[in-house]
Amino acid sequence: MKICRFVTDADPAYGVITGEPGEEMITQLVGDPFYQGIQEAGVAHKLDDVRLVAPIIPRSKLVGVGRNYVDHAQELGNEVPTSPMLFLMPNTAVVGPNEPITLPAFAEEFSYEAELAVVIGRICKDVPLERVPEVVFGYTVSNDITARDAQRTDGQWARAKGFDGSAPLGPWIETDLDPEDLRITGRLNGTTVQDGTTADMVFGVAELISYISQAMTLLPGDVILTGTPAGVGPITDGDRFEAEVEGIGTLTNFFRR
Ligand code: MG
């Protein structure tokens, strides 16, 4: 099931997307599927007639995973971590598909990072590996935008990875997906610059969620950004970046300074 959040001329609402590409319809839901389940509101819209927004309401936290693909760790001259390398992003980093992102003035060098993102569906702590599927609501696409110069000079990555707009999510949440071997591609102004597969993650989705939940309680709507394959590079004013994950869709954003 594809679950989106969208705006018409009213307040944002959740909906379920159905139909063939180009002719998709959205069945509006009552309230928030994280807390109220899938209850249809009896209203439908054409996908083309709405504006999609980030598919989660960022109430709590985003957890990032650094250097989780060998080829990406190596391209930046870093060691491959022996345990998951975690960082936090504030909920204010989230923006939705097709939104313009203003790159902040405190840095000069910004990079795209196309990633698979995991959306948590229930309160959980100390999740054993075999029970991780019970706590996953679904998957979406992210772009872990990074101020690379600030990342190199700051002891922590809060500025480099956590500025406003640094974590676009979307275009929707896919709830029926096996994350083990999905192609991840990134396109900068239409040119493919990243082409990897989640099969190459150092630590897989189940390991990551189990590991993170040993440190912190995960809440419905929390998002885990699982790392990026090789091919990262600069973005600047006027650029368009598309992050695509097989089985989910394409997240497009525009950049300005
Ligand atoms: Mg990343």
Coordinates of C-alpha atoms and ligand atoms in Angstrom, one line a residue:
M1 CA 0.0 0.0 0.0
K2 CA 1.2 3.5 -0.9
I3 CA 0.3 6.1 1.8
C4 CA 0.8 9.7 1.1
R5 CA 0.1 13.0 2.9
F6 CA -1.3 15.8 0.7
V7 CA -2.8 19.3 0.6
T8 CA -5.7 20.4 -1.5
D9 CA -7.3 23.7 -0.5
A10 CA -7.9 22.3 3.0
D11 CA -5.6 21.1 5.8
P12 CA -3.1 18.3 5.1
A13 CA -4.6 14.8 5.0
Y14 CA -3.3 11.3 4.7
G15 CA -4.5 9.1 1.8
V16 CA -4.0 5.8 0.0
I17 CA -2.8 5.9 -3.6
T18 CA -4.3 3.5 -6.1
G19 CA -4.4 3.2 -9.9
E20 CA -2.0 3.0 -12.8
P21 CA 0.9 5.5 -13.3
G22 CA -0.5 8.7 -14.7
E23 CA -4.1 7.9 -13.5
E24 CA -3.5 7.5 -9.8
M25 CA -6.3 8.3 -7.3
I26 CA -6.0 9.2 -3.6
T27 CA -8.5 7.9 -1.2
Q28 CA -8.5 10.2 1.8
L29 CA -8.1 8.7 5.3
V30 CA -9.5 9.8 8.6
G31 CA -6.8 11.3 10.7
D32 CA -3.4 9.7 11.0
P33 CA -2.7 6.1 10.0
F34 CA 0.0 5.8 12.6
Y35 CA -2.5 6.2 15.4
Q36 CA -5.9 5.5 13.8
G37 CA -5.1 2.8 11.3
I38 CA -6.4 2.9 7.7
Q39 CA -9.9 4.4 7.9
E40 CA -11.3 5.7 4.6
A41 CA -13.0 9.2 4.8
G42 CA -15.2 8.7 1.8
V43 CA -13.5 11.4 -0.3
A44 CA -11.2 10.8 -3.3
H45 CA -8.9 13.0 -5.3
K46 CA -6.8 12.7 -8.4
L47 CA -3.1 12.6 -7.6
D48 CA -2.6 15.3 -10.2
D49 CA -4.9 17.6 -8.4
V50 CA -3.2 17.6 -5.0
R51 CA 0.2 18.7 -3.7
L52 CA 2.1 16.0 -1.9
V53 CA 3.9 17.0 1.3
A54 CA 6.3 14.9 3.5
P55 CA 4.6 11.6 4.2
I56 CA 5.3 11.8 7.9
I57 CA 4.4 14.6 10.4
P58 CA 7.8 15.0 11.9
R59 CA 6.8 14.9 15.6
S60 CA 9.9 13.3 17.0
K61 CA 13.2 12.3 15.5
L62 CA 15.2 11.2 12.5
V63 CA 18.1 8.8 13.0
G64 CA 20.8 8.8 10.3
V65 CA 23.4 6.1 9.6
G66 CA 26.8 7.2 8.4
R67 CA 29.1 5.3 6.1
N68 CA 26.8 2.3 5.7
Y69 CA 28.0 1.4 2.2
V70 CA 31.6 0.4 1.7
D71 CA 32.0 2.2 -1.6
H72 CA 30.6 5.4 -0.2
A73 CA 32.9 5.2 2.9
Q74 CA 35.9 4.7 0.7
E75 CA 35.1 7.5 -1.8
L76 CA 35.4 10.0 1.0
G77 CA 38.5 8.3 2.4
N78 CA 36.8 6.9 5.5
E79 CA 37.1 3.6 7.3
V80 CA 34.1 1.3 7.1
P81 CA 32.5 1.4 10.7
T82 CA 32.6 -1.8 12.7
S83 CA 29.2 -0.9 14.3
P84 CA 26.5 1.4 13.0
M85 CA 27.6 5.0 13.0
L86 CA 24.5 7.0 14.2
F87 CA 23.6 10.6 14.2
L88 CA 20.4 12.5 14.9
M89 CA 18.6 15.1 12.9
P90 CA 15.9 17.4 14.3
N91 CA 12.3 17.1 13.0
T92 CA 12.7 20.6 11.5
A93 CA 15.0 19.1 8.9
V94 CA 12.1 17.4 7.1
V95 CA 10.6 18.8 3.9
G96 CA 8.4 17.2 1.3
P97 CA 8.7 16.2 -2.3
N98 CA 9.2 19.0 -4.9
E99 CA 10.0 21.5 -2.3
P100 CA 12.8 24.0 -2.9
I101 CA 15.5 23.8 -0.3
T102 CA 17.6 26.9 0.6
L103 CA 21.1 25.9 1.3
P104 CA 22.3 27.8 4.5
A105 CA 24.9 30.5 4.4
F106 CA 27.1 28.9 7.1
A107 CA 28.7 26.4 4.6
E108 CA 30.0 26.4 1.1
E109 CA 30.0 22.7 0.1
F110 CA 26.7 20.8 0.0
S111 CA 26.2 17.2 -1.2
Y112 CA 23.2 15.0 -2.1
E113 CA 22.9 11.5 -0.6
A114 CA 20.0 9.3 -2.0
E115 CA 18.8 6.9 0.7
L116 CA 16.2 4.3 1.7
A117 CA 14.3 5.6 4.7
V118 CA 12.5 3.4 7.2
V119 CA 9.3 4.7 8.9
I120 CA 8.6 3.3 12.4
G121 CA 5.0 2.3 13.1
R122 CA 4.8 1.7 16.8
I123 CA 6.5 2.5 20.1
C124 CA 9.4 0.2 20.6
K125 CA 12.5 -0.4 22.6
D126 CA 15.1 -3.2 22.6
V127 CA 13.6 -4.8 19.4
P128 CA 15.1 -8.2 18.7
L129 CA 16.1 -8.8 15.1
E130 CA 13.3 -11.2 14.4
R131 CA 10.7 -8.7 15.6
V132 CA 11.8 -5.7 13.6
P133 CA 9.1 -6.3 10.9
E134 CA 6.5 -5.7 13.6
V135 CA 7.7 -2.2 14.3
V136 CA 8.2 -1.0 10.6
F137 CA 5.3 0.9 9.2
G138 CA 6.8 1.2 5.7
Y139 CA 9.6 2.8 3.6
T140 CA 10.1 6.1 1.9
V141 CA 12.9 7.8 0.0
S142 CA 15.2 10.4 1.5
N143 CA 18.0 12.7 0.5
D144 CA 20.5 13.1 3.4
I145 CA 21.7 16.5 2.3
T146 CA 25.0 17.3 3.9
A147 CA 27.1 20.4 4.4
R148 CA 30.4 18.6 3.7
D149 CA 32.7 21.4 4.9
A150 CA 30.9 21.8 8.2
Q151 CA 30.9 18.0 8.6
R152 CA 34.7 18.0 8.3
T153 CA 35.3 20.8 10.7
D154 CA 32.5 20.3 13.3
G155 CA 33.0 17.6 16.0
Q156 CA 29.4 16.7 15.7
W157 CA 27.2 16.6 12.6
A158 CA 24.2 18.5 14.0
R159 CA 24.8 21.5 11.7
A160 CA 26.1 19.6 8.7
K161 CA 23.2 17.1 8.6
G162 CA 20.4 18.9 10.6
F163 CA 19.8 22.3 9.0
D164 CA 16.3 23.2 7.9
G165 CA 15.4 21.3 4.7
S166 CA 18.3 18.8 5.0
A167 CA 16.1 15.8 5.2
P168 CA 13.5 15.7 2.4
L169 CA 11.2 12.7 2.5
G170 CA 8.7 11.2 0.1
P171 CA 7.0 11.0 -2.3
W172 CA 5.0 8.6 -0.1
I173 CA 5.3 5.6 2.2
E174 CA 5.3 2.1 0.7
T175 CA 4.1 -0.4 3.3
D176 CA 4.6 -3.6 1.3
L177 CA 8.3 -3.9 0.5
D178 CA 11.2 -6.2 1.2
P179 CA 14.2 -3.8 1.8
E180 CA 16.9 -6.4 1.2
D181 CA 17.8 -5.7 -2.5
L182 CA 16.4 -2.5 -3.8
R183 CA 18.1 -0.4 -6.5
I184 CA 18.9 3.2 -5.3
T185 CA 19.6 5.8 -7.9
G186 CA 20.4 9.5 -7.7
R187 CA 20.1 11.9 -10.6
L188 CA 21.5 15.4 -10.6
N189 CA 19.8 17.6 -13.2
G190 CA 18.8 14.4 -15.1
T191 CA 22.2 12.7 -15.1
T192 CA 22.6 9.5 -13.1
V193 CA 25.3 10.1 -10.4
Q194 CA 24.4 7.3 -7.9
D195 CA 23.4 3.8 -8.7
G196 CA 23.6 1.3 -5.9
T197 CA 21.6 -1.4 -4.1
T198 CA 20.4 -1.8 -0.5
A199 CA 22.0 -5.3 -0.8
D200 CA 25.3 -3.5 -0.3
M201 CA 24.5 -2.0 3.1
V202 CA 27.1 -2.8 5.7
F203 CA 24.3 -3.1 8.3
G204 CA 20.9 -4.1 7.1
V205 CA 17.5 -2.6 8.1
A206 CA 16.8 -5.1 10.8
E207 CA 20.3 -4.8 12.3
L208 CA 20.0 -1.0 12.3
I209 CA 16.6 -0.8 14.0
S210 CA 17.5 -3.4 16.6
Y211 CA 20.7 -1.6 17.3
I212 CA 19.2 1.9 17.5
S213 CA 16.3 0.7 19.7
Q214 CA 18.9 -0.6 22.3
A215 CA 19.8 3.1 22.8
M216 CA 16.6 5.0 22.3
T217 CA 12.8 4.4 22.2
L218 CA 11.5 4.7 18.7
L219 CA 8.1 6.3 18.2
P220 CA 5.5 6.1 15.4
G221 CA 6.6 8.3 12.6
D222 CA 10.3 8.3 13.5
V223 CA 12.4 7.8 10.5
I224 CA 15.7 6.0 10.0
L225 CA 17.9 7.1 7.1
T226 CA 19.9 4.1 6.2
G227 CA 22.9 5.5 4.4
T228 CA 23.9 6.3 0.8
P229 CA 25.8 4.4 -1.9
A230 CA 28.8 5.9 -3.7
G231 CA 28.6 8.8 -6.1
V232 CA 27.9 11.7 -3.8
G233 CA 28.8 15.1 -5.1
P234 CA 28.0 18.8 -4.9
I235 CA 24.7 20.6 -5.3
T236 CA 24.3 24.3 -5.6
D237 CA 21.8 27.0 -6.6
G238 CA 19.5 26.0 -9.4
D239 CA 20.1 22.2 -9.1
R240 CA 17.5 19.5 -9.2
F241 CA 18.1 16.2 -7.5
E242 CA 16.0 13.1 -7.8
A243 CA 16.5 10.2 -5.4
E244 CA 14.8 7.0 -6.5
V245 CA 14.4 3.7 -4.6
E246 CA 13.0 0.7 -6.5
G247 CA 9.5 -0.3 -5.4
I248 CA 8.8 3.1 -3.7
G249 CA 9.2 6.0 -6.1
T250 CA 11.2 9.2 -6.8
L251 CA 11.8 12.1 -4.5
T252 CA 12.6 15.3 -6.3
N253 CA 13.8 18.6 -4.8
F254 CA 15.2 21.9 -6.0
F255 CA 18.1 23.8 -4.5
R256 CA 18.8 27.5 -4.1
R257 CA 21.2 29.6 -2.2
Ligands
MG1 MG 23.7 9.8 4.6

